[in-house]
Tab-separated table of C-alpha atoms in Angstrom:
chain	number	residue	atom	x	y	z
A	224	MET	CA	-53.138	21.480	1.424
A	225	ASN	CA	-52.546	20.030	4.817
A	226	TYR	CA	-52.998	16.738	3.402
A	227	LYS	CA	-50.492	17.323	0.678
A	228	LYS	CA	-48.223	18.795	3.017
A	229	SER	CA	-48.331	15.546	5.447
A	230	LEU	CA	-48.007	13.439	2.331
A	231	ALA	CA	-44.756	15.093	1.282
A	232	ALA	CA	-43.604	14.716	4.814
A	233	LEU	CA	-44.337	11.152	5.034
A	234	ALA	CA	-42.481	10.490	1.402
A	235	ILE	CA	-39.635	12.460	2.779
A	236	ALA	CA	-39.552	10.233	5.969
A	237	VAL	CA	-39.816	7.291	4.046
A	238	PHE	CA	-37.184	8.171	1.619
A	239	SER	CA	-34.968	9.320	4.729
A	240	VAL	CA	-35.400	5.911	6.333
A	241	GLY	CA	-34.665	4.135	3.062
A	242	ALA	CA	-31.521	6.052	2.749
A	243	GLN	CA	-30.234	5.767	6.303
A	244	ALA	CA	-30.865	2.044	5.875
A	245	GLN	CA	-27.770	1.733	3.562
A	246	THR	CA	-24.491	1.534	5.511
A	247	GLU	CA	-21.588	3.297	3.684
A	248	ILE	CA	-18.419	1.571	3.517
A	249	GLN	CA	-15.336	3.904	2.168
A	250	TRP	CA	-12.699	2.246	0.185
A	251	TRP	CA	-9.562	4.151	-0.452
A	252	HIS	CA	-7.527	2.741	-3.629
A	253	SER	CA	-4.613	3.710	-5.884
A	254	MET	CA	-6.022	2.316	-9.421
A	255	GLY	CA	-6.150	4.968	-12.432
A	256	GLY	CA	-7.122	4.468	-15.941
A	257	ALA	CA	-8.328	1.172	-17.066
A	258	LEU	CA	-7.935	-0.372	-13.441
A	259	GLY	CA	-9.733	2.513	-12.208
A	260	GLU	CA	-12.713	1.831	-14.196
A	261	TRP	CA	-12.582	-1.887	-13.103
A	262	VAL	CA	-12.585	-0.651	-9.409
A	263	ASN	CA	-15.433	1.293	-9.996
A	264	ASP	CA	-17.197	-1.476	-11.603
A	265	GLN	CA	-16.659	-3.600	-8.899
A	266	ALA	CA	-18.247	-1.341	-6.315
A	267	LYS	CA	-21.273	-0.776	-8.787
A	268	ASP	CA	-21.777	-4.462	-9.231
A	269	PHE	CA	-21.787	-5.172	-5.521
A	270	ASN	CA	-24.003	-2.134	-4.640
A	271	ALA	CA	-26.545	-3.427	-7.196
A	272	SER	CA	-26.433	-6.797	-6.023
A	273	GLN	CA	-27.764	-5.825	-2.562
A	274	LYS	CA	-29.509	-3.068	-0.780
A	275	ASN	CA	-28.006	-2.970	2.620
A	276	TYR	CA	-24.435	-1.519	2.119
A	277	LYS	CA	-22.979	1.187	-0.389
A	278	ILE	CA	-19.315	0.860	-1.339
A	279	VAL	CA	-17.692	4.000	-2.100
A	280	PRO	CA	-14.323	3.844	-3.902
A	281	THR	CA	-12.123	6.671	-3.627
A	282	PHE	CA	-8.619	7.234	-5.685
A	283	LYS	CA	-6.204	8.503	-3.410
A	284	GLY	CA	-3.211	8.738	-5.646
A	285	SER	CA	-0.336	6.438	-6.019
A	286	TYR	CA	0.040	3.378	-3.716
A	287	ASP	CA	2.858	5.135	-1.610
A	288	GLU	CA	0.343	8.221	-1.245
A	289	SER	CA	-2.679	6.335	-0.378
A	290	MET	CA	-0.928	4.618	2.421
A	291	THR	CA	0.539	7.590	3.924
A	292	ALA	CA	-2.764	9.178	3.651
A	293	ALA	CA	-4.529	6.373	5.265
A	294	ILE	CA	-2.133	6.310	8.394
A	295	ALA	CA	-2.634	10.083	8.808
A	296	ALA	CA	-6.431	9.503	8.500
A	297	PHE	CA	-6.349	6.601	11.026
A	298	ARG	CA	-4.256	8.758	13.640
A	299	ALA	CA	-7.126	11.402	13.218
A	300	GLY	CA	-9.669	8.733	13.692
A	301	ASN	CA	-11.102	9.074	10.295
A	302	ALA	CA	-9.602	6.319	8.412
A	303	PRO	CA	-11.456	4.552	5.448
A	304	HIS	CA	-13.030	0.748	6.285
A	305	ILE	CA	-10.775	-0.550	3.290
A	306	LEU	CA	-7.279	0.376	2.383
A	307	GLN	CA	-5.675	-0.956	-0.870
A	308	VAL	CA	-2.163	-1.722	0.186
A	309	PHE	CA	0.876	-2.703	-2.283
A	310	GLU	CA	2.738	-5.724	-1.379
A	311	VAL	CA	5.761	-3.959	-0.270
A	312	GLY	CA	3.580	-2.376	2.816
A	313	THR	CA	2.806	-5.796	3.834
A	314	ALA	CA	5.365	-5.877	6.644
A	315	THR	CA	4.486	-2.234	7.916
A	316	MET	CA	0.864	-3.102	8.203
A	317	MET	CA	1.482	-6.248	9.781
A	318	ALA	CA	3.612	-4.428	12.452
A	319	SER	CA	0.736	-1.606	12.813
A	320	LYS	CA	-0.925	-3.442	15.677
A	321	GLY	CA	-4.254	-2.057	16.724
A	322	ALA	CA	-4.687	-0.509	13.228
A	323	ILE	CA	-6.140	-3.423	11.244
A	324	VAL	CA	-8.462	-6.145	11.772
A	325	PRO	CA	-7.632	-9.510	10.170
A	326	VAL	CA	-9.687	-10.273	7.106
A	327	GLY	CA	-10.141	-13.979	8.412
A	328	LYS	CA	-11.864	-12.323	11.486
A	329	VAL	CA	-14.016	-9.985	9.749
A	330	MET	CA	-15.314	-13.064	7.694
A	331	GLN	CA	-16.051	-14.925	10.713
A	332	ASP	CA	-17.667	-12.145	12.784
A	333	ALA	CA	-19.909	-11.516	9.985
A	334	GLY	CA	-20.831	-15.014	9.889
A	335	LEU	CA	-19.741	-15.792	6.240
A	336	LYS	CA	-18.034	-19.014	5.053
A	337	PHE	CA	-14.328	-18.415	4.822
A	338	ASP	CA	-12.206	-21.116	3.325
A	339	GLN	CA	-8.605	-19.808	3.259
A	340	ASP	CA	-7.624	-22.878	1.285
A	341	ALA	CA	-10.157	-21.688	-1.760
A	342	TYR	CA	-7.482	-18.994	-2.488
A	343	VAL	CA	-4.445	-19.417	-4.903
A	344	PRO	CA	-1.891	-20.609	-2.141
A	345	ALA	CA	1.113	-18.632	-3.552
A	346	VAL	CA	-1.081	-15.542	-3.297
A	347	ALA	CA	-2.830	-16.261	0.168
A	348	GLY	CA	0.186	-17.392	1.918
A	349	TYR	CA	2.281	-13.965	1.336
A	350	TYR	CA	-0.905	-12.138	3.247
A	351	THR	CA	-1.071	-14.819	6.114
A	352	ALA	CA	0.352	-14.185	9.486
A	353	PRO	CA	2.968	-17.015	10.898
A	354	ASN	CA	-0.092	-18.273	12.960
A	355	GLY	CA	-2.082	-19.074	9.772
A	356	GLN	CA	-4.444	-16.474	9.865
A	357	MET	CA	-5.228	-14.238	6.765
A	358	LEU	CA	-4.595	-10.638	7.324
A	359	SER	CA	-5.487	-8.967	4.250
A	360	PHE	CA	-7.805	-9.943	1.133
A	361	PRO	CA	-5.712	-10.572	-1.979
A	362	PHE	CA	-7.391	-8.367	-4.490
A	363	ASN	CA	-5.229	-7.449	-7.088
A	364	SER	CA	-2.232	-9.660	-7.015
A	365	SER	CA	0.157	-9.710	-10.130
A	366	THR	CA	3.414	-11.191	-10.788
A	367	PRO	CA	6.148	-9.827	-13.452
A	368	VAL	CA	5.893	-11.319	-17.126
A	369	PHE	CA	7.681	-10.602	-20.101
A	370	HIS	CA	5.866	-8.204	-22.751
A	371	TYR	CA	6.888	-7.992	-26.279
A	372	ASN	CA	5.784	-6.402	-29.415
A	373	LYS	CA	4.861	-9.013	-32.273
A	374	ASP	CA	4.894	-6.550	-34.882
A	375	ALA	CA	8.300	-5.516	-33.995
A	376	PHE	CA	9.807	-8.884	-33.870
A	377	LYS	CA	8.283	-9.605	-37.128
A	378	ALA	CA	10.000	-6.339	-38.474
A	379	ALA	CA	13.283	-7.516	-37.157
A	380	GLY	CA	13.080	-10.962	-38.860
A	381	MET	CA	12.176	-12.785	-35.510
A	382	ASN	CA	9.572	-15.444	-34.969
A	383	PRO	CA	6.812	-13.405	-33.211
A	384	GLU	CA	5.461	-16.702	-31.614
A	385	LYS	CA	8.831	-17.407	-29.828
A	386	PRO	CA	9.744	-14.713	-27.446
A	387	PRO	CA	13.220	-15.109	-25.828
A	388	THR	CA	13.036	-17.141	-22.440
A	389	THR	CA	16.851	-16.903	-21.188
A	390	TRP	CA	18.612	-13.562	-20.728
A	391	PRO	CA	21.311	-14.263	-23.370
A	392	GLU	CA	18.339	-14.580	-25.829
A	393	VAL	CA	16.939	-11.263	-24.627
A	394	ALA	CA	20.305	-9.483	-25.252
A	395	LEU	CA	20.224	-11.025	-28.866
A	396	ALA	CA	16.832	-10.086	-29.609
A	397	ALA	CA	17.320	-6.640	-28.381
A	398	ALA	CA	20.418	-6.260	-31.020
A	399	LYS	CA	18.124	-7.566	-33.736
A	400	LEU	CA	15.354	-5.122	-32.727
A	401	LYS	CA	18.094	-2.097	-32.567
A	402	ALA	CA	19.494	-3.244	-36.119
A	403	SER	CA	16.077	-2.994	-37.500
A	404	GLY	CA	15.968	0.586	-36.366
A	405	HIS	CA	14.198	0.255	-32.937
A	406	LYS	CA	15.414	2.873	-30.581
A	407	CYS	CA	13.968	1.284	-27.385
A	408	PRO	CA	14.257	-2.651	-27.885
A	409	PHE	CA	14.023	-3.374	-24.103
A	410	THR	CA	13.090	-1.776	-20.850
A	411	THR	CA	11.518	-2.593	-17.568
A	412	SER	CA	9.296	-1.359	-14.762
A	413	TRP	CA	9.738	-1.546	-11.114
A	414	ILE	CA	13.489	-2.400	-11.170
A	415	SER	CA	13.834	-3.831	-7.726
A	416	TRP	CA	10.618	-5.887	-8.235
A	417	THR	CA	11.616	-7.624	-11.563
A	418	GLN	CA	15.073	-7.410	-11.860
A	419	LEU	CA	16.404	-8.103	-8.315
A	420	GLU	CA	13.005	-9.428	-6.245
A	421	SER	CA	11.311	-11.902	-8.697
A	422	PHE	CA	14.855	-12.397	-10.350
A	423	SER	CA	16.088	-13.990	-6.796
A	424	ALA	CA	12.937	-16.176	-6.530
A	425	TRP	CA	12.713	-17.252	-10.246
A	426	HIS	CA	16.726	-18.419	-9.646
A	427	ASN	CA	15.751	-19.914	-6.194
A	428	THR	CA	18.254	-17.327	-4.610
A	429	GLU	CA	17.429	-15.195	-1.446
A	430	PHE	CA	16.940	-11.399	-1.806
A	431	ALA	CA	17.282	-11.224	1.817
A	432	THR	CA	17.867	-13.662	4.554
A	433	LYS	CA	15.378	-15.338	6.965
A	434	GLY	CA	13.711	-16.501	3.809
A	435	ASN	CA	13.386	-12.890	2.690
A	436	GLY	CA	12.026	-11.653	5.767
A	437	MET	CA	9.326	-14.250	5.745
A	438	ARG	CA	10.746	-15.855	9.079
A	439	GLY	CA	11.636	-12.643	11.132
A	440	ILE	CA	11.844	-8.840	11.161
A	441	ASP	CA	15.962	-9.194	11.936
A	442	ALA	CA	16.406	-10.176	7.980
A	443	ARG	CA	19.080	-8.514	6.179
A	444	LEU	CA	19.460	-7.785	2.526
A	445	SER	CA	21.546	-10.193	0.371
A	446	PHE	CA	21.284	-9.519	-3.137
A	447	ASN	CA	25.129	-8.989	-4.082
A	448	THR	CA	25.891	-12.387	-4.633
A	449	PRO	CA	27.908	-13.116	-7.827
A	450	LEU	CA	24.655	-14.213	-9.793
A	451	HIS	CA	23.281	-10.828	-8.863
A	452	VAL	CA	26.359	-8.837	-10.092
A	453	ARG	CA	26.475	-10.715	-13.236
A	454	HIS	CA	22.767	-9.909	-14.138
A	455	ILE	CA	23.237	-6.111	-13.346
A	456	GLU	CA	26.524	-6.225	-15.365
A	457	ASN	CA	24.658	-7.702	-18.269
A	458	LEU	CA	22.054	-5.077	-17.976
A	459	ALA	CA	24.795	-2.256	-17.659
A	460	ASN	CA	26.343	-3.513	-20.846
A	461	MET	CA	22.796	-3.536	-22.481
A	462	ALA	CA	22.346	-0.036	-21.509
A	463	LYS	CA	25.752	1.054	-22.911
A	464	SER	CA	25.011	-0.470	-26.297
A	465	GLY	CA	21.273	1.225	-26.416
A	466	LEU	CA	19.880	-2.266	-25.952
A	467	PHE	CA	18.490	-1.694	-22.658
A	468	ILE	CA	16.759	2.040	-22.180
A	469	TYR	CA	15.978	2.850	-18.466
A	470	LYS	CA	12.709	4.783	-18.415
A	471	GLY	CA	12.443	5.860	-14.746
A	472	ARG	CA	11.053	4.288	-11.748
A	473	GLY	CA	7.604	2.788	-10.655
A	474	ASN	CA	5.905	1.838	-13.405
A	475	ALA	CA	7.039	4.737	-15.739
A	476	ALA	CA	8.290	2.412	-18.360
A	477	ASP	CA	4.633	0.871	-19.269
A	478	ALA	CA	3.528	3.804	-21.208
A	479	THR	CA	6.569	3.272	-23.531
A	480	PHE	CA	5.726	-0.247	-24.195
A	481	VAL	CA	1.988	0.319	-24.743
A	482	SER	CA	2.521	3.212	-27.118
A	483	GLY	CA	4.939	0.927	-29.127
A	484	GLU	CA	8.134	2.954	-28.468
A	485	CYS	CA	9.586	0.189	-26.540
A	486	ALA	CA	9.538	-3.410	-28.099
A	487	MET	CA	10.047	-5.804	-24.966
A	488	ALA	CA	9.574	-4.903	-21.309
A	489	THR	CA	9.320	-6.825	-18.244
A	490	GLY	CA	6.670	-5.696	-15.809
A	491	SER	CA	3.288	-6.498	-14.181
A	492	SER	CA	1.063	-9.188	-15.670
A	493	ALA	CA	-1.570	-6.551	-14.967
A	494	LEU	CA	-0.194	-4.145	-17.746
A	495	TYR	CA	-2.321	-6.599	-20.028
A	496	GLY	CA	-5.525	-4.890	-19.667
A	497	ASN	CA	-3.954	-1.702	-20.882
A	498	VAL	CA	-2.034	-3.110	-23.793
A	499	THR	CA	-5.110	-4.818	-25.161
A	500	ARG	CA	-7.104	-1.717	-24.967
A	501	ASN	CA	-4.524	0.851	-26.000
A	502	GLY	CA	-1.901	-0.686	-27.749
A	503	LYS	CA	-1.877	-0.538	-31.671
A	504	PHE	CA	0.096	-3.770	-32.101
A	505	ALA	CA	0.056	-7.601	-31.959
A	506	TYR	CA	0.863	-8.614	-28.190
A	507	GLY	CA	2.792	-11.194	-26.746
A	508	ILE	CA	3.451	-12.610	-23.155
A	509	GLY	CA	6.309	-14.680	-22.391
A	510	ALA	CA	7.761	-16.020	-18.915
A	511	LEU	CA	10.240	-13.949	-16.962
A	512	PRO	CA	13.613	-14.713	-18.693
A	513	TYR	CA	16.292	-16.678	-16.493
A	514	TYR	CA	19.994	-17.768	-16.875
A	515	PRO	CA	19.806	-21.430	-18.005
A	516	ASP	CA	23.024	-22.290	-16.194
A	517	VAL	CA	21.826	-21.563	-12.718
A	518	ASN	CA	20.577	-24.614	-10.712
A	519	GLY	CA	17.034	-24.701	-9.900
A	520	ALA	CA	15.939	-22.080	-12.331
A	521	PRO	CA	13.224	-21.233	-13.149
A	522	GLN	CA	11.708	-21.653	-9.736
A	523	ASN	CA	8.587	-19.111	-9.288
A	524	THR	CA	8.221	-15.767	-9.359
A	525	VAL	CA	6.925	-13.370	-6.252
A	526	ILE	CA	3.826	-11.489	-6.040
A	527	GLY	CA	3.118	-7.989	-6.584
A	528	GLY	CA	0.067	-5.863	-6.698
A	529	ALA	CA	-1.845	-5.259	-3.726
A	530	SER	CA	-4.497	-6.503	-0.961
A	531	LEU	CA	-7.243	-4.972	0.651
A	532	TRP	CA	-6.870	-4.309	4.445
A	533	VAL	CA	-9.727	-3.536	6.904
A	534	MET	CA	-8.691	-0.792	9.308
A	535	SER	CA	-9.777	-0.725	12.942
A	536	GLY	CA	-12.322	1.340	14.969
A	537	LYS	CA	-15.584	0.613	13.050
A	538	LYS	CA	-18.946	-0.270	13.764
A	539	ALA	CA	-19.926	-3.977	13.643
A	540	GLU	CA	-22.572	-3.424	11.168
A	541	GLU	CA	-20.026	-1.802	8.747
A	542	TYR	CA	-17.532	-4.753	9.347
A	543	LYS	CA	-20.388	-6.924	8.055
A	544	GLY	CA	-20.809	-4.910	4.924
A	545	VAL	CA	-16.881	-5.221	4.240
A	546	GLY	CA	-17.288	-9.074	4.612
A	547	GLN	CA	-20.028	-9.180	2.245
A	548	PHE	CA	-17.904	-7.252	-0.180
A	549	PHE	CA	-15.063	-9.571	0.119
A	550	ALA	CA	-17.364	-12.578	-0.207
A	551	PHE	CA	-18.947	-10.985	-3.256
A	552	LEU	CA	-15.323	-10.556	-5.104
A	553	SER	CA	-14.370	-14.061	-4.109
A	554	GLN	CA	-17.505	-15.486	-6.283
A	555	PRO	CA	-15.844	-17.682	-8.944
A	556	GLU	CA	-17.609	-15.913	-11.650
A	557	ILE	CA	-16.883	-12.220	-10.209
A	558	ALA	CA	-13.247	-13.257	-9.804
A	559	ALA	CA	-12.600	-14.786	-13.072
A	560	LYS	CA	-14.130	-11.888	-14.960
A	561	SER	CA	-11.584	-9.708	-13.088
A	562	HIS	CA	-8.699	-11.827	-13.994
A	563	GLN	CA	-9.600	-11.860	-17.625
A	564	ARG	CA	-10.357	-8.270	-17.378
A	565	THR	CA	-7.078	-6.911	-16.144
A	566	GLY	CA	-4.130	-9.566	-16.150
A	567	TYR	CA	-4.250	-9.831	-12.252
A	568	LEU	CA	-3.839	-13.219	-11.092
A	569	PRO	CA	-7.156	-15.230	-10.233
A	570	VAL	CA	-7.780	-14.873	-6.734
A	571	THR	CA	-9.234	-18.270	-6.084
A	572	LYS	CA	-8.646	-21.931	-7.431
A	573	ALA	CA	-12.096	-22.178	-8.743
A	574	SER	CA	-12.013	-18.699	-10.575
A	575	PHE	CA	-8.739	-20.044	-12.418
A	576	GLU	CA	-10.427	-23.257	-13.383
A	577	LEU	CA	-13.592	-21.493	-14.369
A	578	THR	CA	-11.210	-19.055	-16.855
A	579	ASP	CA	-9.340	-22.303	-17.927
A	580	LYS	CA	-12.593	-24.331	-18.723
A	581	SER	CA	-13.996	-21.074	-20.911
A	582	GLY	CA	-11.208	-21.494	-23.253
A	583	PHE	CA	-10.028	-17.837	-22.245
A	584	TYR	CA	-6.221	-19.024	-22.071
A	585	LYS	CA	-6.473	-20.899	-25.457
A	586	LYS	CA	-8.008	-17.733	-27.108
A	587	ASN	CA	-5.552	-15.363	-25.429
A	588	PRO	CA	-2.017	-17.251	-25.488
A	589	GLY	CA	0.067	-15.982	-22.716
A	590	THR	CA	-2.671	-14.807	-20.382
A	591	ASP	CA	-1.832	-17.851	-18.231
A	592	VAL	CA	1.914	-17.151	-17.755
A	593	SER	CA	1.345	-15.051	-14.532
A	594	VAL	CA	-0.539	-18.089	-13.234
A	595	THR	CA	1.850	-21.108	-14.162
A	596	GLN	CA	4.822	-18.870	-12.822
A	597	MET	CA	3.010	-18.702	-9.622
A	598	ILE	CA	1.749	-21.929	-8.916
A	599	ARG	CA	4.959	-23.820	-9.085
A	600	LYS	CA	6.119	-25.340	-5.842
A	601	THR	CA	7.758	-22.496	-3.800
A	602	THR	CA	10.856	-22.766	-1.718
A	603	ASP	CA	11.817	-20.707	1.490
A	604	LYS	CA	13.981	-18.972	-0.820
A	605	SER	CA	11.042	-18.090	-3.529
A	606	ARG	CA	7.971	-17.656	-1.082
A	607	GLY	CA	8.063	-13.943	-1.572
A	608	VAL	CA	9.678	-10.887	-0.127
A	609	ARG	CA	8.440	-9.354	3.396
A	610	LEU	CA	10.540	-6.546	4.715
A	611	GLY	CA	10.018	-3.571	6.983
A	612	ASN	CA	10.568	-0.031	5.613
A	613	PHE	CA	10.630	-1.636	2.133
A	614	VAL	CA	9.099	1.257	0.066
A	615	GLN	CA	12.460	3.031	1.435
A	616	ILE	CA	14.636	0.212	0.459
A	617	ARG	CA	13.048	0.119	-2.986
A	618	THR	CA	13.835	3.845	-3.475
A	619	ILE	CA	17.479	3.276	-2.276
A	620	ILE	CA	17.861	0.362	-5.054
A	621	ASP	CA	16.282	2.851	-7.495
A	622	GLU	CA	18.910	5.389	-6.544
A	623	GLU	CA	21.979	3.206	-6.532
A	624	LEU	CA	21.240	1.550	-9.958
A	625	GLU	CA	20.465	4.642	-11.815
A	626	GLY	CA	24.297	5.455	-11.149
A	627	VAL	CA	24.761	2.212	-13.066
A	628	TRP	CA	22.262	2.825	-16.066
A	629	SER	CA	24.291	6.168	-16.244
A	630	GLY	CA	27.576	4.642	-16.467
A	631	LYS	CA	28.731	6.631	-13.103
A	632	LYS	CA	28.911	3.504	-10.775
A	633	GLN	CA	30.129	-0.079	-11.263
A	634	PRO	CA	27.283	-2.732	-10.622
A	635	LYS	CA	28.968	-4.538	-7.687
A	636	GLU	CA	29.532	-1.018	-5.749
A	637	ALA	CA	25.760	-0.123	-6.468
A	638	LEU	CA	24.537	-3.342	-5.124
A	639	ASP	CA	26.928	-3.055	-2.056
A	640	LEU	CA	25.738	0.516	-1.361
A	641	ALA	CA	22.192	-0.683	-1.638
A	642	ILE	CA	22.560	-3.418	0.789
A	643	LYS	CA	24.503	-1.340	3.346
A	644	ARG	CA	21.907	1.784	3.003
A	645	GLY	CA	18.988	-1.024	2.941
A	646	ASN	CA	20.058	-2.772	5.958
A	647	GLU	CA	20.015	0.416	7.997
A	648	GLN	CA	16.096	0.856	7.183
A	649	LEU	CA	15.621	-2.774	8.330
A	650	GLU	CA	17.785	-2.131	11.770
A	651	ARG	CA	15.366	0.817	12.215
A	652	PHE	CA	12.482	-1.108	11.341
A	653	GLU	CA	13.612	-4.131	13.806
A	654	LYS	CA	14.424	-1.572	16.752
A	655	ALA	CA	10.941	-0.033	16.395
A	656	ASN	CA	8.845	-3.159	16.101
A	657	LYS	CA	10.531	-5.177	18.659
């Protein structure tokens, strides 16, 4: 009996030591649905690849919600090790000195080989400090593309292999779709990101001064040029004629494209995984439309999606685990698999080359659009948009433009007001972070 007892005690002791030896790494994220499954699989695969660390992913609601929750948790001293933050939170994270540990430092301290040049430049550049240090890990970067329903094109008598490439062509295609009985010819997700931020970069025009905030926190908004006004006027006219249907803020419009309700949509390249899994129609991807009479267009689109930030105040051993996890995600095979599964951009050049060599882009036409849009040569006007209080600025833009779509406000008036209100946010951020 005693012998059995001591054996059981020994087994418990051995088991406890084994369990203790595994260091847990908390990872807060904002990925639901098909993308949530992808995140869980990444953690599962890493956990199965080694025995020392266990990544524990936790869904924390929308990007806005998870960022707010993490800031509160940090103040209370129980922040996660890894936090997924969308690109509009980048300037805020950069300014929260003491709250984060630069990813370059995490990798270095963990004794891991870390070559910033291995990452896709347009992606890595966005998350790099002026001193050249990479601040966060570019986990799920996307860019806006043009999604369209090939079956709807066919039914409207259009060539399903030829998506519109210019805005005048989009209006024409929308009119044909409407004539063929389509109730929602064109819609868009993330109005500010697709129709103002990326629109500006694509036309090599500033959205905000100081290289869109990349060169300093004293940047101010500048998206009320004649080109911006003309574009919002065109969309307003399309809205009046039932060619453009506004479906709400954030990514609310995505579901209406996947269901087949809307035939064309500008939105994140990462919608790909959802459409291929849940869409019941032949699906096409085209480049973001542009105005052909604008010099320098098309240039390159800007980054969206999110990156992984490492929070401060953790143990050295835990940071080692974070470093190992990032090294795992950077492996060409792993990164290529993620890119092909989700429609997010490949994180590294090697994962792009691997995907290309595998014939994936040939087999799935349009899946390389996001990459080719991003790897064009960037200019000071098209490197990306990095502004303080950007979440609030986007909400202001949504509010003002909703006045336009409902016919209550003139485009110029709405853009002027959005700039006035947005600049107040920028001034506030500048004062707080001087």
